[in-house]
Amino acid sequence: MSLSAEAISLRLGGRLVLDRVSATVSAGEVHALVGPNGAGKSTLLRTMSGEDKPEHGQVGIDGQPLDRFHARGLALRRSVMVQSAAIAFDFFVEEVLAMGWLGGAARTASEQAVASKAVVHACRVNHLLGRRFRTLSGGERQRVHFARALLQVWRPKPVPQDGASESRYMLLDEPTSSLDLGHEGLVLRLARRAAENGVGVLVVLHDLDLAARFADQLTLLVDGTVWAQGPPREVLTSNALSRAYGTPVEVEWIDRLDRLVVCAV
């Protein structure tokens, strides 16, 4: 079960933004898109969400082309958190969160109450309930949008990967960009937990050290093309990153942390 892009190409404003790019996020894993500014990371995420339609290639969920899903069916399978989501009206925080809940025969009001309470607690936005969304800081708004996206694909516990349950996906575009040190770790730990419960997570990250810490798989994009794909140890190398970013980058395995550490020098 996976959300996949196969050799997709896309032009925006006459510029080739994606050039025969392929990427796959499997159910139960965190897949990070990394690369310098203008590499095509956000465009790839939008295309894999169905917001942008590729000129060539195809995007699909579990082997079914994305364009075969109607809007509601697609919303039941994946949630999207964009970099800046404007709210036209001054909703209360709980109303914004409720936008992430999609009812149905298998999703009752009581289930919504339980899931909403769990997500609010996990995302630590309890104290924001009762406030108007527009009164929140940038970081607080970002956490509310993350909570909404998490609620949309909520799974309280792991599901068997036997095809009996439809896979779900979260697509997160720079979810930590406005967050402080503590909350960026919280958001990515929750994304990691969602993956452990069977959700596929596709996330755009600028912080390579966070990508090394939380991702199972990575795609390194440069100028709309794939430079490298695979687990962190294969993609995050000093040579590849120094070339991609045009600045010296050091990558070291720290035994005490049991992970790679990435920093510019």
PDB file of C-alpha atoms in Angstrom:
ATOM      1  CA  MET A   1       0.000   0.000   0.000  1.00  0.00           C
ATOM      2  CA  SER A   2       1.501   3.306  -1.038  1.00  0.00           C
ATOM      3  CA  LEU A   3       1.044   6.799  -2.405  1.00  0.00           C
ATOM      4  CA  SER A   4       3.283   7.055  -5.431  1.00  0.00           C
ATOM      5  CA  ALA A   5       4.365   9.440  -8.165  1.00  0.00           C
ATOM      6  CA  GLU A   6       5.666   7.826 -11.331  1.00  0.00           C
ATOM      7  CA  ALA A   7       7.905   9.861 -13.653  1.00  0.00           C
ATOM      8  CA  ILE A   8       5.905  13.048 -13.217  1.00  0.00           C
ATOM      9  CA  SER A   9       6.800  16.291 -14.965  1.00  0.00           C
ATOM     10  CA  LEU A  10       5.205  19.679 -14.369  1.00  0.00           C
ATOM     11  CA  ARG A  11       5.704  23.214 -15.668  1.00  0.00           C
ATOM     12  CA  LEU A  12       4.701  26.324 -13.745  1.00  0.00           C
ATOM     13  CA  GLY A  13       4.904  29.713 -15.443  1.00  0.00           C
ATOM     14  CA  GLY A  14       6.718  28.120 -18.356  1.00  0.00           C
ATOM     15  CA  ARG A  15       9.438  26.687 -16.089  1.00  0.00           C
ATOM     16  CA  LEU A  16      10.012  22.955 -15.749  1.00  0.00           C
ATOM     17  CA  VAL A  17       9.612  22.532 -11.982  1.00  0.00           C
ATOM     18  CA  LEU A  18       9.519  18.721 -11.867  1.00  0.00           C
ATOM     19  CA  ASP A  19      11.372  16.624 -14.429  1.00  0.00           C
ATOM     20  CA  ARG A  20      10.410  12.920 -14.504  1.00  0.00           C
ATOM     21  CA  VAL A  21      10.312  12.647 -10.732  1.00  0.00           C
ATOM     22  CA  SER A  22       9.282   9.403  -9.042  1.00  0.00           C
ATOM     23  CA  ALA A  23       8.689   8.997  -5.310  1.00  0.00           C
ATOM     24  CA  THR A  24       6.791   6.574  -3.099  1.00  0.00           C
ATOM     25  CA  VAL A  25       5.569   6.861   0.473  1.00  0.00           C
ATOM     26  CA  SER A  26       4.504   3.510   1.881  1.00  0.00           C
ATOM     27  CA  ALA A  27       1.866   3.053   4.543  1.00  0.00           C
ATOM     28  CA  GLY A  28       3.621   2.957   7.899  1.00  0.00           C
ATOM     29  CA  GLU A  29       6.666   5.068   7.022  1.00  0.00           C
ATOM     30  CA  VAL A  30       7.845   8.679   7.151  1.00  0.00           C
ATOM     31  CA  HIS A  31       9.247   9.859   3.823  1.00  0.00           C
ATOM     32  CA  ALA A  32      10.978  13.257   3.846  1.00  0.00           C
ATOM     33  CA  LEU A  33      11.491  15.499   0.828  1.00  0.00           C
ATOM     34  CA  VAL A  34      14.679  17.542   1.217  1.00  0.00           C
ATOM     35  CA  GLY A  35      16.700  19.852  -0.987  1.00  0.00           C
ATOM     36  CA  PRO A  36      17.611  23.512  -1.482  1.00  0.00           C
ATOM     37  CA  ASN A  37      15.119  26.306  -2.089  1.00  0.00           C
ATOM     38  CA  GLY A  38      13.356  26.007  -5.446  1.00  0.00           C
ATOM     39  CA  ALA A  39      14.175  22.308  -5.778  1.00  0.00           C
ATOM     40  CA  GLY A  40      10.503  21.354  -6.314  1.00  0.00           C
ATOM     41  CA  LYS A  41       9.724  19.840  -2.901  1.00  0.00           C
ATOM     42  CA  SER A  42       6.448  21.680  -2.267  1.00  0.00           C
ATOM     43  CA  THR A  43       5.384  21.230  -5.884  1.00  0.00           C
ATOM     44  CA  LEU A  44       5.963  17.490  -5.640  1.00  0.00           C
ATOM     45  CA  LEU A  45       3.928  17.326  -2.440  1.00  0.00           C
ATOM     46  CA  ARG A  46       1.071  19.334  -3.990  1.00  0.00           C
ATOM     47  CA  THR A  47       1.107  17.102  -7.052  1.00  0.00           C
ATOM     48  CA  MET A  48       1.036  13.951  -4.933  1.00  0.00           C
ATOM     49  CA  SER A  49      -1.882  15.432  -2.981  1.00  0.00           C
ATOM     50  CA  GLY A  50      -3.868  15.965  -6.181  1.00  0.00           C
ATOM     51  CA  GLU A  51      -3.818  19.754  -6.009  1.00  0.00           C
ATOM     52  CA  ASP A  52      -1.576  20.082  -9.085  1.00  0.00           C
ATOM     53  CA  LYS A  53      -1.981  17.824 -12.101  1.00  0.00           C
ATOM     54  CA  PRO A  54       1.231  16.620 -13.779  1.00  0.00           C
ATOM     55  CA  GLU A  55       1.731  17.117 -17.501  1.00  0.00           C
ATOM     56  CA  HIS A  56       3.354  13.703 -17.746  1.00  0.00           C
ATOM     57  CA  GLY A  57       3.395  10.698 -15.459  1.00  0.00           C
ATOM     58  CA  GLN A  58       0.865   9.614 -12.879  1.00  0.00           C
ATOM     59  CA  VAL A  59       0.095   9.785  -9.167  1.00  0.00           C
ATOM     60  CA  GLY A  60      -1.793   6.959  -7.490  1.00  0.00           C
ATOM     61  CA  ILE A  61      -2.951   5.579  -4.168  1.00  0.00           C
ATOM     62  CA  ASP A  62      -2.631   1.820  -3.692  1.00  0.00           C
ATOM     63  CA  GLY A  63      -2.371   1.322  -7.434  1.00  0.00           C
ATOM     64  CA  GLN A  64      -5.404   3.470  -8.300  1.00  0.00           C
ATOM     65  CA  PRO A  65      -4.817   6.719 -10.259  1.00  0.00           C
ATOM     66  CA  LEU A  66      -5.564   9.799  -8.188  1.00  0.00           C
ATOM     67  CA  ASP A  67      -7.962  11.186 -10.787  1.00  0.00           C
ATOM     68  CA  ARG A  68     -10.303   8.231 -10.223  1.00  0.00           C
ATOM     69  CA  PHE A  69     -11.084   9.497  -6.711  1.00  0.00           C
ATOM     70  CA  HIS A  70     -13.821  12.065  -6.202  1.00  0.00           C
ATOM     71  CA  ALA A  71     -13.039  14.900  -3.776  1.00  0.00           C
ATOM     72  CA  ARG A  72     -14.616  13.279  -0.719  1.00  0.00           C
ATOM     73  CA  GLY A  73     -13.097   9.876  -1.431  1.00  0.00           C
ATOM     74  CA  LEU A  74      -9.664  11.467  -1.738  1.00  0.00           C
ATOM     75  CA  ALA A  75     -10.155  13.432   1.495  1.00  0.00           C
ATOM     76  CA  LEU A  76     -10.946  10.189   3.306  1.00  0.00           C
ATOM     77  CA  ARG A  77      -7.597   8.755   2.188  1.00  0.00           C
ATOM     78  CA  ARG A  78      -5.234  11.657   2.696  1.00  0.00           C
ATOM     79  CA  SER A  79      -4.875  14.925   4.585  1.00  0.00           C
ATOM     80  CA  VAL A  80      -2.757  17.896   3.539  1.00  0.00           C
ATOM     81  CA  MET A  81      -1.056  20.594   5.584  1.00  0.00           C
ATOM     82  CA  VAL A  82       0.287  23.386   3.379  1.00  0.00           C
ATOM     83  CA  GLN A  83       2.832  26.043   4.341  1.00  0.00           C
ATOM     84  CA  SER A  84       0.279  28.830   4.798  1.00  0.00           C
ATOM     85  CA  ALA A  85      -3.407  27.960   5.001  1.00  0.00           C
ATOM     86  CA  ALA A  86      -5.592  31.065   5.020  1.00  0.00           C
ATOM     87  CA  ILE A  87      -8.844  30.944   6.985  1.00  0.00           C
ATOM     88  CA  ALA A  88     -11.449  33.193   5.382  1.00  0.00           C
ATOM     89  CA  PHE A  89     -13.578  33.576   8.513  1.00  0.00           C
ATOM     90  CA  ASP A  90     -12.532  34.033  12.108  1.00  0.00           C
ATOM     91  CA  PHE A  91     -13.433  30.544  13.311  1.00  0.00           C
ATOM     92  CA  PHE A  92     -12.840  29.248  16.790  1.00  0.00           C
ATOM     93  CA  VAL A  93      -9.957  26.794  17.096  1.00  0.00           C
ATOM     94  CA  GLU A  94     -12.321  23.874  17.729  1.00  0.00           C
ATOM     95  CA  GLU A  95     -14.204  24.724  14.527  1.00  0.00           C
ATOM     96  CA  VAL A  96     -10.968  24.614  12.528  1.00  0.00           C
ATOM     97  CA  LEU A  97     -10.139  21.250  14.074  1.00  0.00           C
ATOM     98  CA  ALA A  98     -13.614  19.933  13.247  1.00  0.00           C
ATOM     99  CA  MET A  99     -12.916  20.625   9.561  1.00  0.00           C
ATOM    100  CA  GLY A 100     -10.546  17.656   9.691  1.00  0.00           C
ATOM    101  CA  TRP A 101     -13.237  15.177  10.690  1.00  0.00           C
ATOM    102  CA  LEU A 102     -15.003  13.411   7.837  1.00  0.00           C
ATOM    103  CA  GLY A 103     -18.083  11.515   8.951  1.00  0.00           C
ATOM    104  CA  GLY A 104     -19.393   8.309   7.442  1.00  0.00           C
ATOM    105  CA  ALA A 105     -20.888   4.972   8.253  1.00  0.00           C
ATOM    106  CA  ALA A 106     -17.745   3.933  10.111  1.00  0.00           C
ATOM    107  CA  ARG A 107     -17.056   7.310  11.784  1.00  0.00           C
ATOM    108  CA  THR A 108     -19.681   8.305  14.346  1.00  0.00           C
ATOM    109  CA  ALA A 109     -20.140  11.392  16.511  1.00  0.00           C
ATOM    110  CA  SER A 110     -18.897   9.513  19.556  1.00  0.00           C
ATOM    111  CA  GLU A 111     -15.790   8.432  17.647  1.00  0.00           C
ATOM    112  CA  GLN A 112     -15.266  12.061  16.656  1.00  0.00           C
ATOM    113  CA  ALA A 113     -15.417  13.181  20.281  1.00  0.00           C
ATOM    114  CA  VAL A 114     -12.890  10.543  21.344  1.00  0.00           C
ATOM    115  CA  ALA A 115     -10.547  11.229  18.417  1.00  0.00           C
ATOM    116  CA  SER A 116     -10.765  15.023  18.813  1.00  0.00           C
ATOM    117  CA  LYS A 117      -9.957  14.820  22.510  1.00  0.00           C
ATOM    118  CA  ALA A 118      -7.001  12.543  21.850  1.00  0.00           C
ATOM    119  CA  VAL A 119      -5.604  14.757  19.065  1.00  0.00           C
ATOM    120  CA  VAL A 120      -6.056  17.967  21.064  1.00  0.00           C
ATOM    121  CA  HIS A 121      -4.210  16.403  23.986  1.00  0.00           C
ATOM    122  CA  ALA A 122      -1.446  14.885  21.837  1.00  0.00           C
ATOM    123  CA  CYS A 123      -0.827  18.143  19.952  1.00  0.00           C
ATOM    124  CA  ARG A 124      -0.955  20.167  23.185  1.00  0.00           C
ATOM    125  CA  VAL A 125      -3.510  22.671  21.910  1.00  0.00           C
ATOM    126  CA  ASN A 126      -5.963  22.279  24.811  1.00  0.00           C
ATOM    127  CA  HIS A 127      -5.288  25.822  25.987  1.00  0.00           C
ATOM    128  CA  LEU A 128      -6.141  27.215  22.539  1.00  0.00           C
ATOM    129  CA  LEU A 129      -9.719  25.940  22.563  1.00  0.00           C
ATOM    130  CA  GLY A 130     -12.218  28.768  22.802  1.00  0.00           C
ATOM    131  CA  ARG A 131      -9.909  31.215  21.062  1.00  0.00           C
ATOM    132  CA  ARG A 132     -10.386  32.744  17.632  1.00  0.00           C
ATOM    133  CA  PHE A 133      -7.985  31.317  15.072  1.00  0.00           C
ATOM    134  CA  ARG A 134      -6.840  34.753  13.900  1.00  0.00           C
ATOM    135  CA  THR A 135      -5.701  35.696  17.410  1.00  0.00           C
ATOM    136  CA  LEU A 136      -3.128  32.894  17.441  1.00  0.00           C
ATOM    137  CA  SER A 137       0.581  33.287  16.792  1.00  0.00           C
ATOM    138  CA  GLY A 138       2.084  31.785  13.655  1.00  0.00           C
ATOM    139  CA  GLY A 139       3.380  28.762  15.537  1.00  0.00           C
ATOM    140  CA  GLU A 140       0.051  28.210  17.292  1.00  0.00           C
ATOM    141  CA  ARG A 141      -1.810  28.349  13.979  1.00  0.00           C
ATOM    142  CA  GLN A 142       0.620  25.836  12.533  1.00  0.00           C
ATOM    143  CA  ARG A 143       0.019  23.404  15.395  1.00  0.00           C
ATOM    144  CA  VAL A 144      -3.758  23.730  14.994  1.00  0.00           C
ATOM    145  CA  HIS A 145      -3.478  22.982  11.273  1.00  0.00           C
ATOM    146  CA  PHE A 146      -1.280  19.988  12.047  1.00  0.00           C
ATOM    147  CA  ALA A 147      -3.872  18.757  14.555  1.00  0.00           C
ATOM    148  CA  ARG A 148      -6.591  19.151  11.909  1.00  0.00           C
ATOM    149  CA  ALA A 149      -4.556  17.113   9.393  1.00  0.00           C
ATOM    150  CA  LEU A 150      -3.870  14.451  12.013  1.00  0.00           C
ATOM    151  CA  LEU A 151      -7.544  14.207  12.949  1.00  0.00           C
ATOM    152  CA  GLN A 152      -8.486  13.702   9.292  1.00  0.00           C
ATOM    153  CA  VAL A 153      -6.501  10.462   9.079  1.00  0.00           C
ATOM    154  CA  TRP A 154      -6.720   9.573  12.760  1.00  0.00           C
ATOM    155  CA  ARG A 155      -5.889   6.035  13.776  1.00  0.00           C
ATOM    156  CA  PRO A 156      -5.658   5.450  17.521  1.00  0.00           C
ATOM    157  CA  LYS A 157      -3.743   2.199  17.192  1.00  0.00           C
ATOM    158  CA  PRO A 158      -1.945   0.120  14.555  1.00  0.00           C
ATOM    159  CA  VAL A 159      -3.994  -1.619  11.877  1.00  0.00           C
ATOM    160  CA  PRO A 160      -3.067  -4.891  10.160  1.00  0.00           C
ATOM    161  CA  GLN A 161      -1.265  -4.367   6.862  1.00  0.00           C
ATOM    162  CA  ASP A 162      -3.233  -7.094   5.099  1.00  0.00           C
ATOM    163  CA  GLY A 163      -5.316  -4.998   2.727  1.00  0.00           C
ATOM    164  CA  ALA A 164      -8.394  -5.271   4.943  1.00  0.00           C
ATOM    165  CA  SER A 165      -8.136  -1.608   5.911  1.00  0.00           C
ATOM    166  CA  GLU A 166      -7.660   1.250   3.452  1.00  0.00           C
ATOM    167  CA  SER A 167      -4.342   3.036   3.788  1.00  0.00           C
ATOM    168  CA  ARG A 168      -4.248   6.694   4.781  1.00  0.00           C
ATOM    169  CA  TYR A 169      -1.638   9.376   4.185  1.00  0.00           C
ATOM    170  CA  MET A 170      -0.563  12.699   5.682  1.00  0.00           C
ATOM    171  CA  LEU A 171       1.161  15.229   3.423  1.00  0.00           C
ATOM    172  CA  LEU A 172       2.931  17.924   5.427  1.00  0.00           C
ATOM    173  CA  ASP A 173       4.644  20.912   3.810  1.00  0.00           C
ATOM    174  CA  GLU A 174       7.232  22.336   6.216  1.00  0.00           C
ATOM    175  CA  PRO A 175       5.173  21.602   9.348  1.00  0.00           C
ATOM    176  CA  THR A 176       7.957  22.810  11.659  1.00  0.00           C
ATOM    177  CA  SER A 177       8.846  26.103   9.940  1.00  0.00           C
ATOM    178  CA  SER A 178       7.285  28.404  12.574  1.00  0.00           C
ATOM    179  CA  LEU A 179       7.725  26.188  15.605  1.00  0.00           C
ATOM    180  CA  ASP A 180      10.073  26.449  18.556  1.00  0.00           C
ATOM    181  CA  LEU A 181      12.523  23.702  19.416  1.00  0.00           C
ATOM    182  CA  GLY A 182      10.147  21.792  21.674  1.00  0.00           C
ATOM    183  CA  HIS A 183       7.134  21.913  19.389  1.00  0.00           C
ATOM    184  CA  GLU A 184       9.004  20.944  16.221  1.00  0.00           C
ATOM    185  CA  GLY A 185      10.098  17.770  17.970  1.00  0.00           C
ATOM    186  CA  LEU A 186       6.542  17.184  19.203  1.00  0.00           C
ATOM    187  CA  VAL A 187       5.024  17.504  15.719  1.00  0.00           C
ATOM    188  CA  LEU A 188       7.503  15.109  14.147  1.00  0.00           C
ATOM    189  CA  ARG A 189       7.143  12.607  16.984  1.00  0.00           C
ATOM    190  CA  LEU A 190       3.391  12.633  16.364  1.00  0.00           C
ATOM    191  CA  ALA A 191       4.009  12.135  12.637  1.00  0.00           C
ATOM    192  CA  ARG A 192       6.296   9.241  13.563  1.00  0.00           C
ATOM    193  CA  ARG A 193       3.579   7.767  15.823  1.00  0.00           C
ATOM    194  CA  ALA A 194       1.003   8.098  13.033  1.00  0.00           C
ATOM    195  CA  ALA A 195       3.341   6.114  10.783  1.00  0.00           C
ATOM    196  CA  GLU A 196       3.695   3.443  13.459  1.00  0.00           C
ATOM    197  CA  ASN A 197      -0.108   3.166  13.398  1.00  0.00           C
ATOM    198  CA  GLY A 198      -0.105   2.526   9.641  1.00  0.00           C
ATOM    199  CA  VAL A 199      -0.357   6.032   8.164  1.00  0.00           C
ATOM    200  CA  GLY A 200       2.031   6.980   5.367  1.00  0.00           C
ATOM    201  CA  VAL A 201       3.632  10.382   6.043  1.00  0.00           C
ATOM    202  CA  LEU A 202       5.154  12.552   3.308  1.00  0.00           C
ATOM    203  CA  VAL A 203       6.858  15.625   4.757  1.00  0.00           C
ATOM    204  CA  VAL A 204       8.858  18.514   3.326  1.00  0.00           C
ATOM    205  CA  LEU A 205      11.708  19.435   5.681  1.00  0.00           C
ATOM    206  CA  HIS A 206      14.428  22.058   5.443  1.00  0.00           C
ATOM    207  CA  ASP A 207      16.153  20.920   8.620  1.00  0.00           C
ATOM    208  CA  LEU A 208      18.331  18.007   7.509  1.00  0.00           C
ATOM    209  CA  ASP A 209      19.083  17.016  11.081  1.00  0.00           C
ATOM    210  CA  LEU A 210      15.347  16.560  11.741  1.00  0.00           C
ATOM    211  CA  ALA A 211      15.089  14.552   8.525  1.00  0.00           C
ATOM    212  CA  ALA A 212      17.938  12.312   9.692  1.00  0.00           C
ATOM    213  CA  ARG A 213      16.249  11.866  13.059  1.00  0.00           C
ATOM    214  CA  PHE A 214      12.669  11.118  12.028  1.00  0.00           C
ATOM    215  CA  ALA A 215      12.540   9.866   8.415  1.00  0.00           C
ATOM    216  CA  ASP A 216      12.629   6.256   7.233  1.00  0.00           C
ATOM    217  CA  GLN A 217      13.164   7.244   3.597  1.00  0.00           C
ATOM    218  CA  LEU A 218      14.284  10.448   1.908  1.00  0.00           C
ATOM    219  CA  THR A 219      14.180  11.994  -1.532  1.00  0.00           C
ATOM    220  CA  LEU A 220      16.827  14.630  -2.250  1.00  0.00           C
ATOM    221  CA  LEU A 221      15.584  17.010  -4.941  1.00  0.00           C
ATOM    222  CA  VAL A 222      17.730  19.529  -6.826  1.00  0.00           C
ATOM    223  CA  ASP A 223      16.395  21.689  -9.678  1.00  0.00           C
ATOM    224  CA  GLY A 224      13.305  19.531 -10.087  1.00  0.00           C
ATOM    225  CA  THR A 225      15.177  16.252 -10.395  1.00  0.00           C
ATOM    226  CA  VAL A 226      15.883  13.414  -7.983  1.00  0.00           C
ATOM    227  CA  TRP A 227      19.513  13.348  -6.892  1.00  0.00           C
ATOM    228  CA  ALA A 228      19.184  10.549  -4.363  1.00  0.00           C
ATOM    229  CA  GLN A 229      16.562   8.340  -2.707  1.00  0.00           C
ATOM    230  CA  GLY A 230      16.719   5.840   0.107  1.00  0.00           C
ATOM    231  CA  PRO A 231      17.273   5.590   3.855  1.00  0.00           C
ATOM    232  CA  PRO A 232      19.039   8.478   5.661  1.00  0.00           C
ATOM    233  CA  ARG A 233      22.474   6.818   5.698  1.00  0.00           C
ATOM    234  CA  GLU A 234      22.415   6.489   1.905  1.00  0.00           C
ATOM    235  CA  VAL A 235      21.011   9.920   1.039  1.00  0.00           C
ATOM    236  CA  LEU A 236      22.512  12.159   3.705  1.00  0.00           C
ATOM    237  CA  THR A 237      26.183  12.056   2.793  1.00  0.00           C
ATOM    238  CA  SER A 238      28.614  14.951   3.113  1.00  0.00           C
ATOM    239  CA  ASN A 239      29.512  14.819  -0.578  1.00  0.00           C
ATOM    240  CA  ALA A 240      25.933  14.764  -1.909  1.00  0.00           C
ATOM    241  CA  LEU A 241      24.652  17.448   0.473  1.00  0.00           C
ATOM    242  CA  SER A 242      27.633  19.759  -0.072  1.00  0.00           C
ATOM    243  CA  ARG A 243      27.049  19.600  -3.832  1.00  0.00           C
ATOM    244  CA  ALA A 244      23.273  19.993  -3.554  1.00  0.00           C
ATOM    245  CA  TYR A 245      23.374  22.994  -1.209  1.00  0.00           C
ATOM    246  CA  GLY A 246      26.547  24.632  -2.512  1.00  0.00           C
ATOM    247  CA  THR A 247      28.115  24.810   0.945  1.00  0.00           C
ATOM    248  CA  PRO A 248      30.195  22.409   3.078  1.00  0.00           C
ATOM    249  CA  VAL A 249      28.001  19.995   5.010  1.00  0.00           C
ATOM    250  CA  GLU A 250      29.229  17.482   7.571  1.00  0.00           C
ATOM    251  CA  VAL A 251      27.402  14.254   8.377  1.00  0.00           C
ATOM    252  CA  GLU A 252      28.446  12.087  11.319  1.00  0.00           C
ATOM    253  CA  TRP A 253      27.014   9.060  13.108  1.00  0.00           C
ATOM    254  CA  ILE A 254      26.824   9.726  16.849  1.00  0.00           C
ATOM    255  CA  ASP A 255      26.722   6.503  18.858  1.00  0.00           C
ATOM    256  CA  ARG A 256      25.407   8.241  21.966  1.00  0.00           C
ATOM    257  CA  LEU A 257      22.385   9.501  19.998  1.00  0.00           C
ATOM    258  CA  ASP A 258      22.170   6.369  17.821  1.00  0.00           C
ATOM    259  CA  ARG A 259      21.602   8.476  14.708  1.00  0.00           C
ATOM    260  CA  LEU A 260      23.149  10.682  12.056  1.00  0.00           C
ATOM    261  CA  VAL A 261      23.814  14.332  12.828  1.00  0.00           C
ATOM    262  CA  VAL A 262      23.904  16.828   9.947  1.00  0.00           C
ATOM    263  CA  CYS A 263      25.306  20.379  10.097  1.00  0.00           C
ATOM    264  CA  ALA A 264      26.658  23.040   7.764  1.00  0.00           C
ATOM    265  CA  VAL A 265      30.274  24.056   8.439  1.00  0.00           C
TER     266      VAL A 265
END
